Amino acid sequence: MLFSEACERNKQPIAEALERWLPRPARVFEVGSGSGQHAVHFTRQREQLHWLPSERAGQLAALQERIDREGRSQQAAGSHLADAVALDVTTGPWPPGRFDAVFSANTAHIMPAAAVPDLVAGAAALLVPGGLLLLYGPFSDGGRHTAPSNAAFDAHLRSLDPAMGVRDADWLTLLASRHGLQPRADLTMPANNRLLVFAAAGDAAGDDGLWA
Ligand SMILES: C[S@@+](CC[C@H](N)C(=O)[O-])C[C@H]1O[C@@H](n2cnc3c(N)ncnc32)[C@H](O)[C@@H]1O
């Protein structure tokens, strides 16, 4: 199975942030679920959480392996981890239905810069009124890195592929605003990461039965 040390370190701080921000019940779509460690952990920690993970087609089988092995046991009361669906943000297909939140961790700096607007646009289109876009990872501010480790990471990524790189929170905020999402929070997380929270206009709809 795919395994991420970083996921093991950051999954509980992220879970605690989600606990504060997600409604209950909550339907969440995840973009770029990777190893699936976040999806498994969150649905074991939090009650009434319906989580739909996704990955690009080439990585989907590895993600589904973890879901099959770990995602069917020890789920919190009323929580459910769905089978993963294939999604490349540049081509879709985005899932049907509406979600209380779209979560994505450590994806914006990996996907090409040209794909990041697709991530934000696709996510915004899935949200219920008042729904949240939650982006976790390292982000710069106004073109400045917030820590030397993030600057080094950015340089490393760009040396591998100039299209990769740590994204700027101001740019993400601009992209979000183009799709009606307003910044609601910028949470400081361990290891110089952040959780950016953007909200769609309107009041959260609650459980409207749209989850399939
Ligand atoms: C560093 S991993 C993060 C995985 C997991 N979210 C985590 O935090 O450990 C980056 C993920 O972004 C995904 N990704 C890259 N480009 C993508 C795209 N165009 N559409 C969807 N996912 C993409 C990759 O498949 C990969 O799983």
Coordinates of C-alpha atoms and ligand atoms in Angstrom, one line a residue:
M1 CA 0.0 0.0 0.0
L2 CA 1.1 3.6 -0.5
F3 CA 2.2 5.1 2.7
S4 CA 3.0 8.8 3.6
E5 CA 5.0 9.7 6.7
A6 CA 3.8 13.3 6.4
C7 CA 0.2 12.0 6.4
E8 CA 0.8 10.2 9.7
R9 CA 2.2 13.4 11.2
N10 CA -0.5 15.8 10.0
K11 CA -3.6 13.7 10.0
Q12 CA -4.6 14.5 13.6
P13 CA -4.0 18.2 13.4
I14 CA -6.1 18.3 10.2
A15 CA -8.8 16.2 11.8
E16 CA -9.0 18.7 14.7
A17 CA -9.4 21.6 12.3
L18 CA -12.1 19.7 10.3
E19 CA -13.9 19.0 13.6
R20 CA -14.3 22.8 14.0
W21 CA -15.2 23.6 10.5
L22 CA -17.4 20.8 9.1
P23 CA -21.1 20.6 9.7
R24 CA -22.6 17.5 11.1
P25 CA -23.6 15.5 9.1
A26 CA -21.1 16.4 6.5
R27 CA -20.6 15.2 2.9
V28 CA -17.0 15.8 1.8
F29 CA -15.3 15.2 -1.6
E30 CA -11.6 14.9 -1.5
V31 CA -9.3 15.7 -4.5
G32 CA -6.0 13.9 -4.8
S33 CA -6.5 11.5 -1.9
G34 CA -3.1 9.8 -2.5
S35 CA -2.5 7.0 0.0
G36 CA -6.0 7.4 1.6
Q37 CA -4.5 7.8 5.1
H38 CA -6.4 11.0 5.6
A39 CA -9.7 9.6 4.4
V40 CA -9.4 6.6 6.7
H41 CA -8.4 8.6 9.7
F42 CA -11.0 11.3 9.4
T43 CA -13.9 8.8 9.0
R44 CA -12.6 6.9 12.0
Q45 CA -12.4 10.1 14.1
R46 CA -15.5 11.9 13.3
E47 CA -19.2 10.9 13.4
Q48 CA -21.6 11.4 10.6
L49 CA -18.9 12.1 8.1
H50 CA -19.5 10.9 4.5
W51 CA -16.2 11.0 2.6
L52 CA -15.7 10.5 -1.1
P53 CA -12.0 10.1 -2.0
S54 CA -10.6 10.6 -5.5
E55 CA -7.4 10.2 -7.4
R56 CA -6.1 10.3 -11.0
A57 CA -6.7 7.1 -12.8
G58 CA -3.2 5.8 -12.6
Q59 CA -3.1 6.1 -8.8
L60 CA -6.6 5.0 -8.2
A61 CA -5.9 1.3 -7.5
A62 CA -3.4 2.0 -4.8
L63 CA -5.9 4.3 -3.0
Q64 CA -8.7 1.8 -3.3
E65 CA -6.4 -0.9 -1.8
R66 CA -6.2 1.1 1.5
I67 CA -10.0 1.8 1.4
D68 CA -10.6 -2.0 1.0
R69 CA -8.2 -2.9 3.8
E70 CA -8.9 -0.1 6.3
G71 CA -11.9 1.9 5.2
R72 CA -14.5 -0.7 6.2
S73 CA -13.7 -1.0 9.9
Q74 CA -13.7 1.2 13.0
Q75 CA -15.6 3.9 11.3
A76 CA -17.1 6.5 13.7
A77 CA -20.8 6.3 14.2
G78 CA -22.7 7.2 11.1
S79 CA -19.6 7.8 9.1
H80 CA -18.8 6.2 5.7
L81 CA -15.8 6.0 3.5
A82 CA -16.9 5.5 -0.1
D83 CA -15.0 3.7 -2.8
A84 CA -12.6 6.1 -4.6
V85 CA -13.5 7.7 -7.9
A86 CA -11.2 8.7 -10.7
L87 CA -10.6 12.5 -11.1
D88 CA -8.1 14.6 -12.9
V89 CA -9.0 18.2 -12.2
T90 CA -8.1 19.2 -15.7
T91 CA -10.4 16.7 -17.4
G92 CA -12.9 15.5 -14.8
P93 CA -15.2 13.8 -14.4
W94 CA -16.3 15.6 -11.3
P95 CA -18.7 13.6 -9.2
P96 CA -22.5 14.2 -9.4
G97 CA -24.3 15.7 -6.4
R98 CA -23.4 18.5 -4.0
F99 CA -21.1 18.5 -1.1
D100 CA -20.8 20.4 2.2
A101 CA -17.0 20.6 1.6
V102 CA -14.3 19.8 -0.9
F103 CA -10.9 19.0 0.8
S104 CA -7.6 18.7 -0.9
A105 CA -4.2 18.3 0.8
N106 CA -0.8 18.8 -0.7
T107 CA -2.1 18.8 -4.3
A108 CA -1.9 22.5 -5.4
H109 CA 1.9 22.4 -5.4
I110 CA 2.1 19.1 -7.2
M111 CA -0.3 19.6 -10.0
P112 CA 0.9 22.0 -12.7
A113 CA 0.1 25.7 -12.0
A114 CA -2.2 25.7 -15.0
A115 CA -4.3 23.0 -13.3
V116 CA -4.9 24.9 -10.1
P117 CA -7.7 27.1 -11.5
D118 CA -9.4 23.9 -12.6
L119 CA -9.2 22.5 -9.0
V120 CA -10.8 25.7 -7.6
A121 CA -13.5 25.9 -10.3
G122 CA -14.4 22.3 -10.1
A123 CA -14.6 22.3 -6.3
A124 CA -16.7 25.5 -6.2
A125 CA -19.2 24.0 -8.6
L126 CA -19.7 21.1 -6.2
L127 CA -20.5 23.1 -3.1
V128 CA -23.9 23.5 -1.4
P129 CA -24.7 27.1 -0.4
G130 CA -22.3 27.9 2.5
G131 CA -20.2 24.9 1.5
L132 CA -16.4 25.0 2.2
L133 CA -13.3 24.6 0.1
L134 CA -10.5 23.4 2.4
L135 CA -7.0 23.5 0.9
Y136 CA -4.1 22.1 3.1
G137 CA -0.4 22.5 2.4
P138 CA 2.4 25.0 2.3
F139 CA 1.5 28.3 0.8
S140 CA 3.3 31.6 0.3
D141 CA 1.9 35.1 0.9
G142 CA 2.2 37.9 -1.6
G143 CA 5.1 36.0 -3.3
R144 CA 7.0 35.5 -0.1
H145 CA 7.6 32.2 1.6
T146 CA 6.6 32.0 5.2
A147 CA 9.5 29.8 6.2
P148 CA 12.9 28.8 4.9
S149 CA 11.8 25.2 4.7
N150 CA 8.9 26.2 2.3
A151 CA 11.4 28.2 0.2
A152 CA 13.6 25.1 -0.1
F153 CA 10.7 22.9 -0.9
D154 CA 9.5 25.3 -3.6
A155 CA 13.0 25.3 -5.2
H156 CA 13.2 21.6 -5.0
L157 CA 9.8 21.2 -6.7
R158 CA 10.6 23.7 -9.4
S159 CA 13.9 21.9 -10.1
L160 CA 12.0 18.7 -10.7
D161 CA 9.4 20.4 -12.9
P162 CA 9.0 24.1 -13.4
A163 CA 5.2 23.7 -13.5
M164 CA 5.2 22.5 -9.9
G165 CA 5.7 24.8 -6.9
V166 CA 4.3 26.2 -3.7
R167 CA 1.3 28.3 -4.5
D168 CA 0.5 31.7 -3.2
A169 CA -2.5 32.1 -0.8
D170 CA -3.3 35.5 -2.5
W171 CA -3.6 33.8 -5.9
L172 CA -5.8 31.0 -4.5
T173 CA -8.0 33.7 -2.8
L174 CA -8.3 35.4 -6.2
L175 CA -9.2 32.2 -8.0
A176 CA -11.7 31.3 -5.3
S177 CA -13.4 34.8 -5.5
R178 CA -13.9 34.3 -9.3
H179 CA -16.1 31.4 -8.3
G180 CA -18.0 33.1 -5.5
L181 CA -15.9 31.7 -2.7
Q182 CA -14.8 34.0 0.1
P183 CA -11.9 33.5 2.5
R184 CA -13.2 32.4 5.9
A185 CA -10.0 31.2 7.7
D186 CA -6.3 30.8 7.3
L187 CA -5.3 28.2 9.9
T188 CA -1.7 27.8 10.9
M189 CA -0.8 24.1 10.9
P190 CA 2.3 22.2 12.0
A191 CA 5.5 22.2 9.9
N192 CA 4.7 25.5 8.2
N193 CA 1.6 24.3 6.6
R194 CA -1.8 26.0 6.5
L195 CA -5.4 25.1 6.1
L196 CA -7.1 27.7 3.9
V197 CA -10.9 27.8 4.3
F198 CA -13.1 29.4 1.6
A199 CA -16.9 29.5 1.7
A200 CA -19.6 29.6 -0.9
A201 CA -22.3 32.2 -0.5
G202 CA -25.4 31.3 1.5
D203 CA -26.2 29.3 4.5
A204 CA -25.2 25.7 4.8
A205 CA -28.1 23.6 3.6
G206 CA -27.7 20.7 6.1
D207 CA -28.7 17.2 5.2
D208 CA -30.7 17.6 2.0
G209 CA -30.4 14.0 0.9
L210 CA -28.2 14.8 -2.1
W211 CA -25.5 12.4 -1.1
A212 CA -25.7 9.2 -3.2
Ligands
LIG1 C1 1.8 14.9 -2.6 S1 0.4 14.0 -3.1 C2 -0.8 14.3 -1.8 C3 -1.6 13.1 -1.5 C4 -2.5 13.3 -0.2 N1 -3.5 14.2 -0.4 C5 -1.6 13.6 0.9 O1 -1.8 14.7 1.5 O2 -0.7 12.8 1.3 C6 -0.3 15.0 -4.5 C7 -1.5 14.3 -5.1 O3 -2.0 15.2 -6.1 C8 -2.6 14.4 -7.1 N2 -2.7 15.2 -8.3 C9 -1.7 15.7 -9.1 N3 -2.2 16.3 -10.2 C10 -3.6 16.1 -10.1 C11 -4.6 16.5 -11.0 N4 -4.4 17.1 -12.2 N5 -5.9 16.1 -10.7 C12 -6.1 15.5 -9.5 N6 -5.1 15.1 -8.6 C13 -3.9 15.4 -8.9 C14 -1.6 13.3 -7.2 O4 -2.1 12.2 -7.9 C15 -1.2 13.0 -5.8 O5 -2.0 12.0 -5.2

